[in-house]
Short mmCIF file of C-alpha atoms and ligand atoms in Angstrom, two decimals:
data_model
loop_
_atom_site.label_atom_id
_atom_site.label_comp_id
_atom_site.label_asym_id
_atom_site.label_seq_id
_atom_site.Cartn_x
_atom_site.Cartn_y
_atom_site.Cartn_z
CA MET A 20 7.49 1.00 -34.55
CA HIS A 21 4.11 2.64 -33.98
CA SER A 22 1.17 0.53 -32.84
CA SER A 23 -1.68 1.04 -35.30
CA VAL A 24 -4.25 1.03 -32.49
CA GLN A 25 -5.17 4.32 -30.90
CA TRP A 26 -6.10 3.58 -27.31
CA ASP A 27 -8.47 5.68 -25.24
CA VAL A 28 -6.49 5.00 -22.09
CA ILE A 29 -3.12 3.41 -21.39
CA ILE A 30 -2.19 2.47 -17.84
CA VAL A 31 1.50 2.00 -17.11
CA GLY A 32 1.71 -0.44 -14.20
CA ALA A 33 -0.37 -3.52 -13.38
CA GLY A 34 -0.05 -3.11 -9.62
CA PRO A 35 -3.15 -2.68 -7.46
CA ILE A 36 -3.75 0.93 -8.47
CA GLY A 37 -3.33 0.27 -12.20
CA LEU A 38 -5.56 -2.83 -12.08
CA SER A 39 -8.25 -1.11 -10.04
CA THR A 40 -8.24 1.86 -12.42
CA ALA A 41 -8.48 -0.45 -15.43
CA TRP A 42 -11.53 -2.15 -13.92
CA HIS A 43 -13.34 1.04 -12.91
CA TYR A 44 -12.57 2.84 -16.15
CA ALA A 45 -13.57 -0.14 -18.32
CA LYS A 46 -16.81 -0.57 -16.36
CA GLU A 47 -17.78 3.05 -16.73
CA ASN A 48 -16.66 3.57 -20.33
CA ASN A 49 -18.05 0.61 -22.18
CA HIS A 50 -16.75 1.15 -25.67
CA HIS A 51 -13.37 2.60 -24.82
CA LYS A 52 -10.12 0.80 -25.60
CA ILE A 53 -8.00 0.36 -22.49
CA LEU A 54 -4.48 -1.04 -22.45
CA VAL A 55 -2.48 -1.95 -19.34
CA LEU A 56 1.29 -2.27 -19.81
CA ASP A 57 3.73 -3.71 -17.31
CA GLN A 58 7.44 -4.41 -17.44
CA TYR A 59 7.02 -7.66 -15.48
CA SER A 60 4.23 -10.18 -15.05
CA LEU A 61 1.08 -10.09 -12.95
CA LEU A 62 1.83 -10.62 -9.23
CA THR A 63 5.49 -9.69 -9.68
CA GLN A 64 7.47 -9.70 -6.45
CA LEU A 65 9.97 -7.12 -7.72
CA VAL A 66 8.14 -3.84 -7.04
CA GLY A 67 5.86 -2.37 -4.38
CA THR A 68 3.27 -5.11 -3.94
CA SER A 69 5.19 -8.24 -3.06
CA GLY A 70 4.24 -10.63 -0.27
CA GLU A 71 0.98 -12.00 1.01
CA GLU A 72 -0.71 -9.32 3.05
CA ARG A 73 -1.17 -5.63 3.80
CA HIS A 74 -2.51 -3.87 6.86
CA TRP A 75 -6.10 -2.66 6.61
CA ARG A 76 -7.05 0.17 8.94
CA LEU A 77 -9.69 2.85 9.12
CA GLN A 78 -7.86 5.07 11.60
CA TYR A 79 -5.56 7.84 10.46
CA SER A 80 -4.07 10.78 12.33
CA GLU A 81 -5.03 13.10 9.46
CA LEU A 82 -8.80 13.60 9.24
CA GLU A 83 -8.86 14.19 5.48
CA ILE A 84 -7.19 10.78 4.91
CA PHE A 85 -9.32 9.17 7.61
CA ARG A 86 -12.45 10.23 5.67
CA LEU A 87 -11.04 8.57 2.57
CA THR A 88 -10.49 5.24 4.38
CA LEU A 89 -14.19 5.24 5.31
CA GLU A 90 -15.01 5.66 1.62
CA ALA A 91 -12.46 2.99 0.67
CA ASP A 92 -14.15 0.66 3.17
CA LYS A 93 -17.47 0.89 1.27
CA LEU A 94 -15.72 0.20 -2.02
CA TRP A 95 -13.84 -2.83 -0.62
CA ARG A 96 -17.18 -4.27 0.50
CA GLU A 97 -18.60 -3.63 -2.97
CA LEU A 98 -15.56 -5.30 -4.57
CA GLU A 99 -15.93 -8.31 -2.27
CA ARG A 100 -19.60 -8.60 -3.20
CA GLN A 101 -18.81 -8.31 -6.88
CA ALA A 102 -16.07 -10.94 -6.69
CA ASP A 103 -17.98 -13.08 -4.21
CA ARG A 104 -14.87 -13.54 -2.08
CA LYS A 105 -13.39 -12.10 1.08
CA LEU A 106 -10.43 -9.81 0.54
CA ILE A 107 -10.19 -8.04 3.91
CA HIS A 108 -10.03 -10.20 7.03
CA ARG A 109 -11.10 -7.98 9.89
CA ILE A 110 -8.90 -9.45 12.62
CA GLY A 111 -8.32 -6.03 14.24
CA SER A 112 -5.60 -3.41 14.13
CA LEU A 113 -3.51 -3.14 17.31
CA TRP A 114 -1.25 -0.11 17.72
CA PHE A 115 1.04 0.23 20.73
CA GLY A 116 4.16 2.09 21.77
CA ASP A 117 5.20 5.61 22.61
CA ALA A 118 1.96 7.51 22.01
CA ASP A 119 3.82 10.74 21.21
CA VAL A 120 6.16 9.44 18.51
CA TRP A 121 5.31 10.63 15.00
CA THR A 122 6.00 8.08 12.28
CA ASN A 123 5.13 7.58 8.61
CA GLU A 124 2.05 5.72 9.94
CA GLY A 125 0.93 8.69 12.06
CA GLN A 126 0.91 9.08 15.83
CA ILE A 127 -1.01 7.05 18.42
CA ARG A 128 -2.18 10.05 20.47
CA GLN A 129 -3.37 12.12 17.51
CA THR A 130 -5.02 9.05 15.98
CA MET A 131 -7.04 8.51 19.16
CA VAL A 132 -8.14 12.16 18.98
CA SER A 133 -9.13 11.63 15.35
CA MET A 134 -11.03 8.41 16.12
CA ASP A 135 -12.97 10.32 18.80
CA ALA A 136 -13.73 13.10 16.31
CA MET A 137 -14.90 10.56 13.71
CA ASP A 138 -16.87 8.48 16.23
CA LEU A 139 -14.90 5.37 15.35
CA PRO A 140 -15.02 2.89 18.23
CA TYR A 141 -11.75 1.57 19.65
CA GLU A 142 -10.51 0.07 22.87
CA ARG A 143 -7.78 1.96 24.68
CA LEU A 144 -5.19 -0.39 26.22
CA THR A 145 -2.35 -0.13 28.73
CA MET A 146 0.84 -2.05 28.07
CA GLN A 147 -0.22 -4.50 30.80
CA ASP A 148 -3.48 -5.15 28.90
CA ILE A 149 -1.53 -5.70 25.69
CA GLU A 150 0.93 -8.10 27.29
CA ARG A 151 -1.84 -10.07 28.98
CA ARG A 152 -4.08 -10.26 25.95
CA TYR A 153 -1.66 -10.64 23.08
CA GLY A 154 1.38 -12.29 24.66
CA PHE A 155 4.02 -9.58 24.13
CA VAL A 156 6.61 -9.22 26.93
CA GLY A 157 9.35 -6.83 28.04
CA LEU A 158 8.07 -3.67 26.38
CA ASP A 159 8.36 -0.25 28.03
CA PRO A 160 5.63 -0.17 30.75
CA ASN A 161 4.85 3.43 29.75
CA TYR A 162 3.83 2.33 26.28
CA GLU A 163 0.11 2.40 25.56
CA GLY A 164 -2.14 1.74 22.63
CA PHE A 165 -5.49 0.68 21.28
CA ILE A 166 -7.22 -1.96 19.25
CA GLN A 167 -9.60 -0.97 16.47
CA HIS A 168 -11.66 -4.02 15.62
CA ASP A 169 -12.61 -3.10 12.01
CA GLY A 170 -8.95 -3.16 10.98
CA GLY A 171 -7.11 -6.25 9.84
CA VAL A 172 -5.34 -7.76 6.92
CA ILE A 173 -5.83 -7.57 3.15
CA ASP A 174 -5.23 -10.58 0.92
CA VAL A 175 -2.78 -9.14 -1.63
CA LYS A 176 -2.78 -11.87 -4.25
CA GLY A 177 -6.53 -12.37 -3.89
CA THR A 178 -7.06 -8.66 -4.55
CA LEU A 179 -4.73 -8.51 -7.55
CA SER A 180 -6.12 -11.61 -9.22
CA THR A 181 -9.70 -10.46 -8.57
CA LEU A 182 -9.05 -7.04 -10.11
CA TYR A 183 -7.22 -8.56 -13.06
CA SER A 184 -10.19 -10.86 -13.79
CA LEU A 185 -12.73 -8.07 -13.39
CA ALA A 186 -10.76 -5.66 -15.58
CA SER A 187 -10.27 -8.33 -18.27
CA GLU A 188 -13.97 -9.22 -18.21
CA ALA A 189 -14.84 -5.54 -18.50
CA GLY A 190 -12.75 -5.35 -21.69
CA ALA A 191 -9.28 -4.09 -20.67
CA THR A 192 -6.31 -5.48 -22.64
CA PHE A 193 -3.07 -6.45 -20.86
CA ARG A 194 0.48 -6.67 -22.16
CA PHE A 195 3.19 -7.86 -19.80
CA GLN A 196 6.99 -7.83 -20.24
CA GLN A 197 6.67 -4.33 -21.72
CA PRO A 198 9.15 -1.98 -20.02
CA ILE A 199 8.22 1.61 -20.82
CA SER A 200 11.16 3.93 -21.28
CA ALA A 201 9.39 7.24 -21.92
CA ILE A 202 6.05 9.00 -21.81
CA GLU A 203 5.53 11.91 -24.21
CA PRO A 204 2.35 13.91 -23.64
CA ASP A 205 1.18 16.56 -26.11
CA ASP A 206 -1.97 18.61 -26.80
CA ASN A 207 -3.86 15.68 -28.35
CA GLY A 208 -2.78 12.69 -26.31
CA VAL A 209 0.25 10.78 -25.12
CA THR A 210 2.87 8.59 -26.80
CA VAL A 211 4.13 5.72 -24.68
CA ILE A 212 7.48 4.31 -25.69
CA ALA A 213 8.42 0.67 -25.11
CA SER A 214 11.58 -1.04 -26.36
CA ASP A 215 10.14 -2.32 -29.64
CA GLN A 216 6.85 -0.41 -29.92
CA GLN A 217 5.24 2.94 -29.48
CA TYR A 218 1.70 3.21 -28.22
CA ARG A 219 -0.64 6.13 -28.52
CA ALA A 220 -3.57 7.04 -26.24
CA ARG A 221 -5.79 10.01 -25.49
CA LYS A 222 -5.00 9.67 -21.78
CA VAL A 223 -2.33 7.89 -19.76
CA LEU A 224 -2.12 6.87 -16.12
CA ILE A 225 1.31 6.44 -14.60
CA ALA A 226 0.84 4.02 -11.72
CA SER A 227 4.32 2.59 -11.88
CA GLY A 228 5.26 2.44 -8.19
CA PRO A 229 9.03 2.64 -7.83
CA GLY A 230 9.28 3.23 -11.62
CA SER A 231 7.20 6.43 -11.61
CA LYS A 232 9.98 8.86 -10.70
CA ALA A 233 12.16 7.83 -13.66
CA LEU A 234 9.24 8.22 -16.10
CA LEU A 235 8.32 11.65 -14.72
CA ALA A 236 11.81 13.17 -14.41
CA PRO A 237 12.22 13.91 -18.18
CA LEU A 238 8.90 15.80 -17.99
CA ASN A 239 10.38 17.94 -15.20
CA ILE A 240 7.84 16.57 -12.75
CA GLU A 241 9.81 15.97 -9.60
CA LEU A 242 7.84 14.21 -6.90
CA ALA A 243 9.53 14.29 -3.50
CA LEU A 244 9.50 10.52 -3.06
CA SER A 245 12.11 8.06 -1.87
CA THR A 246 12.15 4.31 -2.33
CA PHE A 247 13.26 2.05 0.51
CA GLU A 248 13.87 -1.68 0.39
CA MET A 249 12.08 -2.98 3.44
CA ALA A 250 12.52 -6.39 5.03
CA CYS A 251 9.77 -8.88 5.76
CA ILE A 252 10.57 -11.99 7.82
CA SER A 253 8.42 -15.11 8.16
CA MET A 254 8.82 -17.12 11.35
CA LEU A 255 7.15 -20.03 13.05
CA ARG A 256 4.88 -19.94 16.07
CA SER A 257 5.60 -22.14 19.03
CA GLN A 258 2.16 -21.60 20.50
CA ARG A 259 -1.07 -21.24 18.67
CA LEU A 260 -3.24 -18.81 20.57
CA GLU A 261 -6.91 -19.56 20.98
CA ALA A 262 -8.38 -16.42 19.49
CA ARG A 263 -7.22 -14.94 16.22
CA ASP A 264 -4.55 -12.35 16.96
CA PRO A 265 -4.71 -8.91 15.36
CA PHE A 266 -2.29 -7.13 13.08
CA TRP A 267 0.06 -5.06 15.27
CA PHE A 268 2.30 -2.04 14.82
CA ALA A 269 4.90 -0.93 17.41
CA PHE A 270 5.48 2.84 17.51
CA GLN A 271 8.93 3.40 19.02
CA PRO A 272 11.36 6.32 19.14
CA PRO A 273 14.08 6.06 16.48
CA VAL A 274 17.47 4.60 17.34
CA SER A 275 20.82 5.54 15.78
CA SER A 276 20.65 2.78 13.16
CA ASP A 277 17.03 3.06 12.04
CA SER A 278 13.50 4.29 12.73
CA ASN A 279 12.88 1.34 15.11
CA LEU A 280 9.38 0.63 13.81
CA PHE A 281 8.15 -2.96 13.56
CA TYR A 282 4.85 -4.49 12.59
CA GLY A 283 3.49 -7.97 12.24
CA PHE A 284 0.78 -10.21 10.92
CA PRO A 285 -0.33 -13.40 12.68
CA PRO A 286 -0.62 -16.46 10.41
CA ASN A 287 -3.01 -15.13 7.84
CA PRO A 288 -6.44 -16.68 7.50
CA TRP A 289 -5.89 -17.87 3.93
CA SER A 290 -2.39 -19.37 4.26
CA VAL A 291 -1.58 -22.97 4.93
CA ASN A 292 1.89 -22.69 6.41
CA GLY A 293 1.06 -20.92 9.67
CA PHE A 294 3.97 -18.45 9.69
CA ASP A 295 3.87 -15.07 11.38
CA ARG A 296 5.35 -12.23 9.36
CA LEU A 297 7.33 -9.36 10.86
CA GLY A 298 8.19 -6.26 8.91
CA THR A 299 10.69 -3.49 9.50
CA ASP A 300 9.49 0.01 8.66
CA PHE A 301 12.96 1.56 8.37
CA GLU A 302 13.37 4.64 6.19
CA VAL A 303 17.11 4.20 5.75
CA ASP A 304 19.43 3.89 2.71
CA PRO A 305 17.02 5.11 0.03
CA ILE A 306 17.48 3.58 -3.37
CA THR A 307 19.44 5.79 -5.76
CA GLU A 308 20.82 5.40 -9.27
CA GLU A 309 24.15 4.31 -7.77
CA HIS A 310 22.62 2.08 -5.11
CA GLY A 311 19.81 0.07 -6.69
CA ALA A 312 17.47 -2.53 -5.20
CA SER A 313 19.17 -5.78 -4.14
CA TYR A 314 15.88 -7.73 -3.99
CA CYS A 315 16.96 -9.40 -0.79
CA ALA A 316 16.39 -8.26 2.76
CA ASN A 317 19.16 -6.29 4.46
CA PRO A 318 20.72 -8.79 6.95
CA GLN A 319 21.00 -6.10 9.66
CA HIS A 320 17.29 -5.34 9.34
CA VAL A 321 16.48 -9.04 9.48
CA GLU A 322 18.56 -9.34 12.65
CA ARG A 323 16.74 -6.33 14.18
CA ALA A 324 13.37 -7.99 13.54
CA LEU A 325 14.59 -11.33 14.93
CA GLU A 326 15.85 -9.52 18.02
CA PHE A 327 12.44 -7.81 18.46
CA ALA A 328 10.75 -11.23 18.26
CA ARG A 329 13.25 -12.85 20.68
CA ARG A 330 12.78 -10.10 23.25
CA HIS A 331 9.08 -9.37 22.98
CA MET A 332 7.25 -12.27 21.32
CA PRO A 333 7.87 -15.48 23.28
CA PHE A 334 5.17 -17.26 21.27
CA LEU A 335 7.39 -17.17 18.15
CA GLU A 336 10.40 -19.29 17.33
CA PRO A 337 12.62 -16.95 15.32
CA ASP A 338 15.68 -19.16 15.71
CA ARG A 339 14.02 -22.40 14.67
CA GLN A 340 13.05 -21.40 11.16
CA HIS A 341 12.71 -18.11 9.35
CA SER A 342 12.94 -16.73 5.85
CA ALA A 343 13.27 -13.16 4.66
CA SER A 344 12.27 -11.18 1.61
CA SER A 345 12.19 -7.52 0.66
CA CYS A 346 9.72 -5.08 -0.86
CA LEU A 347 10.10 -1.60 -2.35
CA ALA A 348 8.22 1.06 -0.38
CA VAL A 349 7.82 4.43 -2.13
CA LEU A 350 7.27 7.10 0.51
CA PRO A 351 6.89 10.90 0.38
CA ASN A 352 9.91 12.73 1.82
CA ASP A 353 7.55 15.17 3.50
CA SER A 354 6.11 13.26 6.47
CA SER A 355 2.98 15.45 6.47
CA ARG A 356 2.08 14.07 3.02
CA GLN A 357 0.76 10.59 2.43
CA PHE A 358 0.25 10.28 -1.33
CA TYR A 359 0.57 11.95 -4.72
CA LEU A 360 -2.46 11.46 -6.93
CA ASP A 361 -3.45 14.08 -9.49
CA ASN A 362 -3.81 15.14 -13.07
CA ALA A 363 -0.56 16.67 -14.40
CA LYS A 364 -2.33 19.68 -15.98
CA GLY A 365 -0.04 22.71 -16.01
CA ARG A 366 2.98 20.66 -14.91
CA CYS A 367 4.26 19.76 -18.37
CA HIS A 368 3.23 20.21 -21.99
CA GLY A 369 0.14 18.01 -22.50
CA GLY A 370 -0.06 17.35 -18.76
CA GLU A 371 -3.86 17.48 -18.95
CA ASN A 372 -3.65 14.09 -20.67
CA LEU A 373 -1.64 12.52 -17.88
CA VAL A 374 -2.73 11.20 -14.48
CA ILE A 375 -0.19 10.21 -11.84
CA SER A 376 -0.58 8.00 -8.77
CA ALA A 377 2.54 7.52 -6.70
CA GLY A 378 3.74 6.84 -3.20
CA GLY A 379 2.47 6.12 0.26
CA TRP A 380 0.92 3.14 2.03
CA ALA A 381 -1.64 2.90 -0.73
CA PHE A 382 -2.80 -0.71 -0.85
CA LYS A 383 -5.69 -0.03 1.51
CA PHE A 384 -6.95 2.61 -0.94
CA THR A 385 -6.86 0.29 -3.97
CA PRO A 386 -10.58 0.45 -4.90
CA LEU A 387 -10.90 4.14 -4.04
CA MET A 388 -7.77 5.28 -5.87
CA GLY A 389 -8.79 3.22 -8.89
CA LYS A 390 -12.09 5.06 -8.99
CA ILE A 391 -10.42 8.45 -8.52
CA CYS A 392 -7.90 7.73 -11.31
CA ALA A 393 -10.76 6.58 -13.57
CA ASP A 394 -12.59 9.87 -12.90
CA LEU A 395 -9.47 11.92 -13.65
CA LEU A 396 -8.83 9.96 -16.87
CA ALA A 397 -12.41 10.70 -17.93
CA ASP A 398 -11.89 14.43 -17.15
CA ARG A 399 -14.45 14.15 -14.38
CA GLN A 400 -14.21 15.81 -11.01
CA PRO A 401 -13.49 12.95 -8.56
CA ARG A 402 -16.48 12.09 -6.40
CA TRP A 403 -14.47 12.65 -3.22
CA ASP A 404 -12.45 15.53 -1.85
CA ILE A 405 -8.92 14.58 -2.87
CA SER A 406 -7.17 17.82 -1.92
CA ALA A 407 -4.96 15.87 0.53
CA LEU A 408 -3.72 13.71 -2.36
CA ARG A 409 -3.19 16.36 -5.02
CA PHE A 410 0.23 17.87 -5.71
C1 LIG B 19 7.01 -3.69 2.93
C2 LIG B 19 5.79 -2.93 2.54
C3 LIG B 19 4.70 -2.91 3.39
C4 LIG B 19 3.55 -2.21 3.04
N1 LIG B 19 2.50 -2.23 3.89
C5 LIG B 19 1.35 -1.61 3.54
C6 LIG B 19 0.22 -1.72 4.36
O1 LIG B 19 0.27 -2.41 5.37
N2 LIG B 19 -0.94 -1.09 3.98
C7 LIG B 19 -1.00 -0.36 2.83
O2 LIG B 19 -2.06 0.20 2.54
N3 LIG B 19 0.07 -0.24 2.02
C8 LIG B 19 1.23 -0.85 2.34
N4 LIG B 19 2.33 -0.80 1.52
C9 LIG B 19 2.25 0.03 0.32
C10 LIG B 19 1.53 -0.67 -0.79
O3 LIG B 19 1.95 -2.00 -0.91
C11 LIG B 19 1.81 0.10 -2.07
O4 LIG B 19 1.43 1.45 -1.89
C12 LIG B 19 1.02 -0.45 -3.24
O5 LIG B 19 1.12 -1.84 -3.30
C13 LIG B 19 1.58 0.19 -4.50
O6 LIG B 19 0.76 -0.14 -5.58
P1 LIG B 19 1.00 0.55 -7.01
O7 LIG B 19 0.00 -0.04 -7.90
O8 LIG B 19 1.02 2.04 -6.84
O9 LIG B 19 2.49 0.20 -7.39
P2 LIG B 19 3.25 -1.20 -7.62
O10 LIG B 19 2.58 -2.33 -6.96
O11 LIG B 19 4.67 -0.95 -7.31
O12 LIG B 19 3.05 -1.46 -9.14
C14 LIG B 19 3.68 -0.70 -10.12
C15 LIG B 19 3.74 -1.51 -11.39
O13 LIG B 19 4.33 -0.70 -12.38
C16 LIG B 19 5.24 -1.49 -13.13
N5 LIG B 19 6.24 -0.60 -13.71
C17 LIG B 19 7.11 0.20 -13.04
N6 LIG B 19 7.87 0.88 -13.91
C18 LIG B 19 7.50 0.48 -15.14
C19 LIG B 19 7.94 0.81 -16.45
N7 LIG B 19 8.91 1.71 -16.67
N8 LIG B 19 7.35 0.18 -17.49
C20 LIG B 19 6.34 -0.72 -17.31
N9 LIG B 19 5.90 -1.07 -16.08
C21 LIG B 19 6.46 -0.47 -15.02
C22 LIG B 19 5.81 -2.45 -12.13
O14 LIG B 19 6.34 -3.62 -12.73
C23 LIG B 19 4.61 -2.75 -11.24
O15 LIG B 19 3.90 -3.90 -11.63
C24 LIG B 19 3.49 -1.50 1.84
C25 LIG B 19 4.59 -1.51 0.97
C26 LIG B 19 5.72 -2.22 1.31
C27 LIG B 19 6.86 -2.23 0.38
#
């Protein structure tokens, strides 16, 4: 069945990027009809944006991405002003470990070089400083790191609900429980096919997280992305430290079983239960057609995180009480890439009517990527240099 409405823009995916795009596009194109479709409900825990928090950081190893975080920072502040609520809690971003290890988060040494080049202040720390200040123990004494005080933690649900309200107020329409099975672009627009309906728009944004690859494959657009189910473990603190602790990320050389990367959030400023959260950043066992998401954390990964806490974080009580969940991370296979965000012009028939945003640690770019997608949907040159994102 064909919907009788012709939409100006359809956005497939009500995650942070889809919501932010809906808001920016609706704000800047007053009389346009904008429809956001999602297979699940708002705040679903089944795709790439589950959980309570995400790491906010300005520092990047790659200068072209670093510049974009500085732009994103301005837009987060604008969003907070607009919504009259705090979304980023600037508790600091602590990186430590083997300064020469390259990871999907970058490298400590190169990031310090980049922070110097960008004049971003940070405090360089020895492992002894880190143990004394933040309570870690038993880490390699040759590890080093830094704290960047503008970094911190983003309130995920606060951001999503804020963007949903702003986009709705600006006139965007939402339909949930609408799984999209195909996208068919042509010279005049795009047909979007759901199970019991077809929609038609002049332009479409695919911001479907782990679902993007399947929608793009029939158009012969192959993005080199893999999806990993990553574990996140909540555990209690035995000691409450005086000062607010920062977000931390441990850069370690890979081991035979996994990439050996852990990160953690102290009890977040907006929660009531006081749990720390530890995450594993393991790029192992990518999700395939044969091996789908299980939607529960891999027990071995949970055990690895508990072991990290037992050995290095004496202020936690991993064995008293913990709970684990999982989240789908969509990451570029090429470690020198961070994201894919572009118009699909020249990539398939009607590609000029399609915009794609997929992959990477993208939550921190939510307001910026929304604005870039809105520009591309309006056939405008984005206001920022996005050559590092294009494909
Ligand atoms: C464990 C973990 C930790 C992370 N940590 C950080 C971090 O610290 N900092 C950071 O910046 N980023 C981080 N990220 C990445 C960040 O969370 C994601 O990049 C971001 O949330 C993705 O947003 P999105 O809007 O692109 O996609 P998603 O949030 O995945 O949303 C896509 C939406 O599309 C819908 N959809 C998919 N397919 C279809 C379909 N066929 N039909 C209809 N709807 C569909 C889905 O239901 C979903 O609502 C992390 C990710 C994970 C998993």
